[in-house]
Short mmCIF file of N, CA and C in Angstrom, two decimals:
data_model
loop_
_atom_site.label_atom_id
_atom_site.label_comp_id
_atom_site.label_asym_id
_atom_site.label_seq_id
_atom_site.Cartn_x
_atom_site.Cartn_y
_atom_site.Cartn_z
N MET A 1 -9.28 9.27 3.00
CA MET A 1 -8.86 8.45 2.01
C MET A 1 -7.96 7.69 3.39
N LYS A 2 -7.96 6.14 3.36
CA LYS A 2 -7.52 5.52 4.40
C LYS A 2 -6.56 4.19 4.03
N PHE A 3 -5.23 4.23 4.78
CA PHE A 3 -4.23 3.24 4.16
C PHE A 3 -4.02 2.15 5.05
N LEU A 4 -3.80 0.80 4.61
CA LEU A 4 -2.99 0.00 5.63
C LEU A 4 -2.02 -0.14 5.44
N LEU A 5 -1.16 -0.24 6.19
CA LEU A 5 0.31 -0.11 5.90
C LEU A 5 0.76 -1.91 6.63
N ASP A 6 1.50 -2.79 5.28
CA ASP A 6 1.66 -3.80 5.57
C ASP A 6 2.93 -3.94 6.37
N GLU A 7 3.29 -4.98 7.21
CA GLU A 7 3.95 -4.93 8.35
C GLU A 7 5.28 -4.68 7.59
N ASN A 8 5.88 -5.03 6.46
CA ASN A 8 7.18 -4.69 6.27
C ASN A 8 7.34 -3.00 5.57
N VAL A 9 6.52 -2.38 5.94
CA VAL A 9 6.47 -0.76 5.51
C VAL A 9 6.85 -0.25 7.06
N PRO A 10 8.02 0.54 6.73
CA PRO A 10 8.63 1.08 8.20
C PRO A 10 7.81 1.79 8.83
N LEU A 11 7.52 2.37 10.18
CA LEU A 11 6.83 2.87 10.33
C LEU A 11 6.61 4.35 10.72
N SER A 12 8.00 5.06 9.99
CA SER A 12 8.57 6.28 9.59
C SER A 12 7.34 6.60 8.74
N ILE A 13 6.85 5.69 7.67
CA ILE A 13 5.71 5.85 6.49
C ILE A 13 4.23 6.64 6.90
N LYS A 14 4.05 5.77 7.96
CA LYS A 14 2.90 6.09 8.66
C LYS A 14 2.91 7.64 9.09
N GLU A 15 4.04 8.24 9.31
CA GLU A 15 4.17 9.43 9.95
C GLU A 15 3.77 10.55 8.80
N ILE A 16 4.51 10.01 7.95
CA ILE A 16 4.45 10.62 6.09
C ILE A 16 3.15 11.06 5.79
N ILE A 17 2.62 9.76 5.79
CA ILE A 17 1.04 9.65 5.14
C ILE A 17 0.22 10.77 6.12
N ASN A 18 0.34 10.78 7.46
CA ASN A 18 -0.31 11.12 7.90
C ASN A 18 -0.29 12.52 7.95
N LYS A 19 0.54 13.39 7.76
CA LYS A 19 1.17 14.29 7.12
C LYS A 19 0.69 15.02 6.11
N LEU A 20 0.61 14.06 5.22
CA LEU A 20 -0.29 14.39 3.98
C LEU A 20 -1.45 14.77 4.12
N GLY A 21 -2.29 14.22 5.50
CA GLY A 21 -3.21 15.06 5.22
C GLY A 21 -4.14 13.09 5.25
N TYR A 22 -3.32 12.08 5.26
CA TYR A 22 -4.31 10.70 5.26
C TYR A 22 -4.55 10.08 6.30
N GLU A 23 -5.38 9.09 6.58
CA GLU A 23 -5.42 8.22 7.93
C GLU A 23 -4.44 7.07 7.54
N THR A 24 -3.65 6.26 8.58
CA THR A 24 -3.01 5.23 8.67
C THR A 24 -3.65 4.14 9.41
N ILE A 25 -3.40 2.94 8.93
CA ILE A 25 -3.57 1.94 10.10
C ILE A 25 -2.27 0.57 9.61
N THR A 26 -1.90 0.15 10.84
CA THR A 26 -0.73 -0.68 10.35
C THR A 26 -1.60 -2.10 11.16
N LEU A 27 -1.04 -3.26 10.49
CA LEU A 27 -1.38 -4.57 11.26
C LEU A 27 -1.25 -4.67 12.31
N LYS A 28 -0.16 -3.84 13.22
CA LYS A 28 0.12 -3.89 14.29
C LYS A 28 -0.94 -3.07 15.10
N ASP A 29 -1.44 -2.33 14.41
CA ASP A 29 -2.79 -1.34 15.05
C ASP A 29 -3.68 -2.28 15.53
N GLU A 30 -3.98 -3.11 14.54
CA GLU A 30 -4.72 -4.08 14.22
C GLU A 30 -4.82 -5.60 14.82
N ASN A 31 -3.27 -5.56 15.51
CA ASN A 31 -3.33 -6.74 16.33
C ASN A 31 -3.38 -8.54 15.19
N LYS A 32 -2.80 -7.84 14.29
CA LYS A 32 -2.91 -9.17 12.96
C LYS A 32 -1.58 -9.08 12.43
N LEU A 33 -0.22 -8.83 13.33
CA LEU A 33 0.63 -9.07 12.92
C LEU A 33 1.08 -10.44 12.46
N GLY A 34 1.77 -10.91 11.26
CA GLY A 34 1.99 -12.54 10.71
C GLY A 34 1.07 -12.75 9.83
N ILE A 35 -0.38 -12.23 9.79
CA ILE A 35 -1.30 -12.69 9.18
C ILE A 35 -0.48 -12.88 7.28
N LYS A 36 -1.66 -13.50 6.61
CA LYS A 36 -1.43 -13.91 5.04
C LYS A 36 -1.69 -12.80 4.50
N ASN A 37 -0.91 -12.41 3.00
CA ASN A 37 -1.11 -11.85 2.26
C ASN A 37 -2.76 -11.78 1.99
N GLY A 38 -3.82 -12.55 2.18
CA GLY A 38 -4.81 -12.83 1.63
C GLY A 38 -5.19 -11.95 2.63
N GLU A 39 -4.99 -12.36 3.82
CA GLU A 39 -5.54 -11.79 4.95
C GLU A 39 -5.75 -10.23 5.56
N VAL A 40 -4.37 -10.05 4.79
CA VAL A 40 -4.25 -8.69 4.81
C VAL A 40 -5.45 -7.63 3.60
N ALA A 41 -5.46 -8.45 2.50
CA ALA A 41 -6.44 -7.93 1.71
C ALA A 41 -7.41 -8.01 1.68
N GLU A 42 -8.52 -9.13 3.03
CA GLU A 42 -9.33 -9.23 3.34
C GLU A 42 -10.00 -7.90 4.68
N LEU A 43 -8.92 -7.59 4.97
CA LEU A 43 -8.86 -6.56 5.80
C LEU A 43 -8.95 -5.50 5.45
N SER A 44 -8.29 -4.98 4.16
CA SER A 44 -8.37 -3.49 3.35
C SER A 44 -9.61 -3.70 2.99
N ILE A 45 -9.85 -4.27 2.42
CA ILE A 45 -11.66 -4.37 2.05
C ILE A 45 -12.41 -4.17 2.69
N LYS A 46 -12.19 -4.65 4.43
CA LYS A 46 -13.54 -4.76 5.30
C LYS A 46 -13.18 -2.98 5.87
N LYS A 47 -12.18 -2.71 5.82
CA LYS A 47 -11.13 -1.32 6.30
C LYS A 47 -11.51 0.00 5.63
N ASN A 48 -12.09 -0.50 4.15
CA ASN A 48 -11.85 0.30 3.19
C ASN A 48 -10.79 0.93 2.75
N ALA A 49 -9.40 0.29 2.80
CA ALA A 49 -8.27 1.10 2.98
C ALA A 49 -7.32 0.46 1.31
N ILE A 50 -6.34 1.05 1.21
CA ILE A 50 -5.63 0.67 0.30
C ILE A 50 -4.26 0.48 1.05
N ILE A 51 -3.73 -0.91 0.79
CA ILE A 51 -2.54 -1.55 0.95
C ILE A 51 -1.73 -0.80 0.38
N ILE A 52 -0.62 -0.71 1.54
CA ILE A 52 0.99 0.03 1.10
C ILE A 52 1.67 -1.39 1.13
N THR A 53 2.70 -1.65 0.31
CA THR A 53 3.61 -2.94 1.06
C THR A 53 4.67 -2.79 -0.18
N LEU A 54 5.67 -3.21 0.44
CA LEU A 54 6.96 -3.39 -0.17
C LEU A 54 6.87 -4.88 -0.89
N ASP A 55 6.08 -6.09 -0.49
CA ASP A 55 6.08 -7.34 -0.83
C ASP A 55 5.47 -7.46 -2.31
N SER A 56 6.49 -7.84 -3.23
CA SER A 56 5.89 -8.17 -4.65
C SER A 56 4.59 -9.10 -4.60
N ASP A 57 4.44 -10.17 -3.62
CA ASP A 57 3.58 -10.88 -4.15
C ASP A 57 1.98 -10.46 -3.66
N PHE A 58 1.84 -9.31 -3.23
CA PHE A 58 0.90 -8.91 -3.37
C PHE A 58 0.19 -8.37 -4.86
N LEU A 59 0.92 -8.66 -5.61
CA LEU A 59 0.62 -8.07 -7.57
C LEU A 59 0.03 -9.59 -7.96
N SER A 60 0.51 -10.48 -6.90
CA SER A 60 -0.20 -12.36 -8.10
C SER A 60 -0.99 -12.61 -6.70
N ILE A 61 -2.07 -11.93 -6.13
CA ILE A 61 -2.90 -12.46 -4.72
C ILE A 61 -3.90 -13.04 -5.50
N LYS A 62 -5.24 -13.95 -5.03
CA LYS A 62 -6.09 -14.77 -5.60
C LYS A 62 -6.65 -13.22 -6.43
N LYS A 63 -7.45 -13.78 -7.81
CA LYS A 63 -8.32 -12.57 -8.70
C LYS A 63 -9.20 -12.03 -7.86
N GLU A 64 -9.80 -12.85 -7.04
CA GLU A 64 -11.45 -12.04 -6.12
C GLU A 64 -10.53 -11.71 -5.50
N LEU A 65 -9.62 -11.21 -4.85
CA LEU A 65 -9.32 -10.52 -3.89
C LEU A 65 -8.77 -8.97 -4.71
N LEU A 66 -8.25 -9.37 -5.59
CA LEU A 66 -7.47 -8.21 -6.31
C LEU A 66 -8.41 -7.56 -7.20
N GLU A 67 -9.52 -7.87 -7.54
CA GLU A 67 -10.59 -7.22 -7.97
C GLU A 67 -11.64 -6.74 -6.70
N ARG A 68 -11.34 -6.88 -5.67
CA ARG A 68 -12.06 -6.08 -4.82
C ARG A 68 -11.16 -5.00 -4.25
N CYS A 69 -10.08 -4.96 -4.24
CA CYS A 69 -8.96 -4.70 -2.90
C CYS A 69 -8.15 -3.28 -4.08
N LYS A 70 -7.53 -2.37 -3.44
CA LYS A 70 -6.63 -1.61 -4.02
C LYS A 70 -4.85 -1.72 -3.30
N ILE A 71 -4.27 -1.80 -4.37
CA ILE A 71 -2.92 -1.64 -3.64
C ILE A 71 -1.69 -1.10 -4.14
N ILE A 72 -0.90 -0.72 -3.44
CA ILE A 72 0.16 0.22 -3.93
C ILE A 72 1.31 -0.47 -3.46
N TYR A 73 2.17 -1.15 -4.45
CA TYR A 73 3.28 -2.06 -4.15
C TYR A 73 4.61 -1.07 -4.39
N ILE A 74 5.39 -0.58 -3.55
CA ILE A 74 6.63 0.24 -3.38
C ILE A 74 7.75 -0.92 -4.04
N LYS A 75 8.40 -0.60 -5.55
CA LYS A 75 9.19 -1.39 -6.00
C LYS A 75 10.50 -0.79 -6.08
N LEU A 76 11.13 -1.08 -4.77
CA LEU A 76 12.59 -0.59 -4.16
C LEU A 76 13.51 -1.75 -3.84
N HIS A 77 14.82 -1.58 -4.22
CA HIS A 77 16.02 -2.88 -3.54
C HIS A 77 16.97 -2.02 -3.85
N PRO A 78 17.94 -1.86 -2.76
CA PRO A 78 17.51 -2.36 -1.40
C PRO A 78 16.56 -1.42 -0.87
N ARG A 79 15.78 -2.16 0.16
CA ARG A 79 14.81 -1.00 0.73
C ARG A 79 15.01 -0.12 1.83
N ASP A 80 15.19 0.96 1.39
CA ASP A 80 15.96 2.28 2.29
C ASP A 80 14.81 3.13 2.52
N PRO A 81 14.60 3.43 4.19
CA PRO A 81 13.61 4.08 4.19
C PRO A 81 13.27 5.64 3.98
N LYS A 82 14.31 6.28 3.36
CA LYS A 82 14.79 7.18 3.32
C LYS A 82 14.04 7.22 1.68
N ILE A 83 14.56 6.59 0.93
CA ILE A 83 14.50 6.18 -0.37
C ILE A 83 12.78 6.00 -0.61
N ILE A 84 12.15 5.17 0.30
CA ILE A 84 10.87 5.07 0.47
C ILE A 84 10.13 6.24 1.09
N ALA A 85 10.42 6.86 1.72
CA ALA A 85 9.85 8.26 2.15
C ALA A 85 9.60 9.25 1.13
N SER A 86 10.60 9.34 0.08
CA SER A 86 10.72 10.25 -0.51
C SER A 86 9.82 9.91 -1.86
N ILE A 87 9.74 8.58 -2.39
CA ILE A 87 8.47 7.96 -3.58
C ILE A 87 7.22 8.30 -2.71
N VAL A 88 7.14 7.99 -1.45
CA VAL A 88 5.40 8.14 -1.11
C VAL A 88 5.34 9.67 -1.10
N GLN A 89 6.07 10.55 -0.89
CA GLN A 89 5.98 12.25 -0.80
C GLN A 89 5.77 12.39 -2.26
N LYS A 90 6.51 11.67 -2.82
CA LYS A 90 6.39 12.18 -4.62
C LYS A 90 5.04 11.64 -5.06
N TYR A 91 4.73 10.51 -4.86
CA TYR A 91 3.39 9.93 -5.98
C TYR A 91 2.67 9.75 -5.20
N LEU A 92 2.29 9.56 -3.75
CA LEU A 92 1.12 9.05 -2.92
C LEU A 92 -0.14 10.02 -3.61
N ASP A 93 0.17 11.12 -3.62
CA ASP A 93 -1.33 11.89 -4.13
C ASP A 93 -1.89 11.48 -5.52
N ASN A 94 -0.79 11.11 -6.60
CA ASN A 94 -1.09 10.92 -7.58
C ASN A 94 -1.61 9.47 -7.67
N ALA A 95 -1.17 8.66 -6.79
CA ALA A 95 -1.40 7.45 -6.94
C ALA A 95 -3.26 7.03 -6.35
N VAL A 96 -3.39 8.06 -5.40
CA VAL A 96 -4.86 8.00 -5.08
C VAL A 96 -5.52 8.36 -5.89
N ASN A 97 -5.43 9.14 -6.38
CA ASN A 97 -5.99 9.77 -7.83
C ASN A 97 -6.16 8.43 -9.10
N LYS A 98 -5.60 7.50 -9.13
CA LYS A 98 -5.37 6.53 -9.96
C LYS A 98 -6.22 5.58 -9.66
N LEU A 99 -6.30 5.60 -8.18
CA LEU A 99 -6.84 4.49 -7.59
C LEU A 99 -8.50 4.29 -7.29
N ASN A 100 -9.19 5.14 -8.22
CA ASN A 100 -10.51 5.28 -8.01
C ASN A 100 -11.32 4.19 -7.79
N ASN A 101 -10.86 2.78 -8.50
CA ASN A 101 -11.77 1.70 -8.69
C ASN A 101 -10.46 0.63 -7.82
N PRO A 102 -11.16 -0.66 -7.58
CA PRO A 102 -9.78 -1.60 -7.56
C PRO A 102 -8.64 -1.59 -8.59
N GLY A 103 -7.26 -2.22 -7.76
CA GLY A 103 -6.31 -2.07 -8.61
C GLY A 103 -4.63 -1.91 -8.28
N LYS A 104 -4.29 -1.81 -8.89
CA LYS A 104 -2.48 -2.03 -8.48
C LYS A 104 -2.02 -0.76 -8.99
N ILE A 105 -0.94 -0.07 -8.35
CA ILE A 105 -0.26 0.89 -8.41
C ILE A 105 1.51 0.04 -7.99
N ILE A 106 2.19 0.74 -9.20
CA ILE A 106 3.48 0.38 -8.78
C ILE A 106 4.35 1.42 -8.59
N LEU A 107 5.25 1.24 -7.56
CA LEU A 107 6.19 2.84 -7.12
C LEU A 107 7.72 2.23 -7.24
N SER A 108 7.97 3.23 -7.90
CA SER A 108 9.65 3.32 -7.72
C SER A 108 9.75 4.43 -7.94
N GLU A 109 11.23 4.50 -7.85
CA GLU A 109 12.01 5.97 -7.59
C GLU A 109 11.50 7.00 -9.03
N ASN A 110 11.41 6.58 -10.30
CA ASN A 110 11.16 7.01 -11.36
C ASN A 110 9.77 6.97 -12.19
N GLU A 111 8.93 6.08 -11.67
CA GLU A 111 7.89 5.53 -12.05
C GLU A 111 6.55 5.62 -11.33
N ILE A 112 5.02 5.82 -11.78
CA ILE A 112 3.78 5.22 -11.48
C ILE A 112 3.35 4.76 -12.08
N ARG A 113 2.82 3.57 -12.15
CA ARG A 113 2.33 2.46 -13.15
C ARG A 113 1.15 1.97 -12.56
N PHE A 114 -0.04 2.11 -12.92
CA PHE A 114 -1.51 1.69 -12.85
C PHE A 114 -1.80 0.45 -13.19
N GLU A 115 -2.37 -0.77 -12.84
CA GLU A 115 -2.61 -2.05 -13.48
C GLU A 115 -3.88 -2.34 -12.77
N SER A 116 -5.00 -2.53 -13.60
CA SER A 116 -6.19 -2.75 -13.35
C SER A 116 -6.23 -4.18 -13.00
N PRO A 117 -7.12 -5.22 -12.36
CA PRO A 117 -6.99 -6.59 -12.01
C PRO A 117 -7.25 -7.38 -13.27
#
């Protein structure tokens, strides 16, 4: 399983995901910093990767993209990297199991919720 980290996800999360046995790529790795959310979605489809983001705008991208990509949105305010790390460690494996098909997972400190496109 491969993950594409949106540019708002702390780089420390990449290390945590790698330690869990998954592959990660960042927009910086791909020289794509600053691209629009739709372009991030297209890149995730091309790379066969699940997007991990802190940006709620990904929950409302174009339907034709939502029907083809997989998104994990981490819902957390304020965005504390330590809490983000805890959420990823606690829920990532479960989220991967729920994302067999395109859809959205919303993670918070106390919840994991799947939404189909």
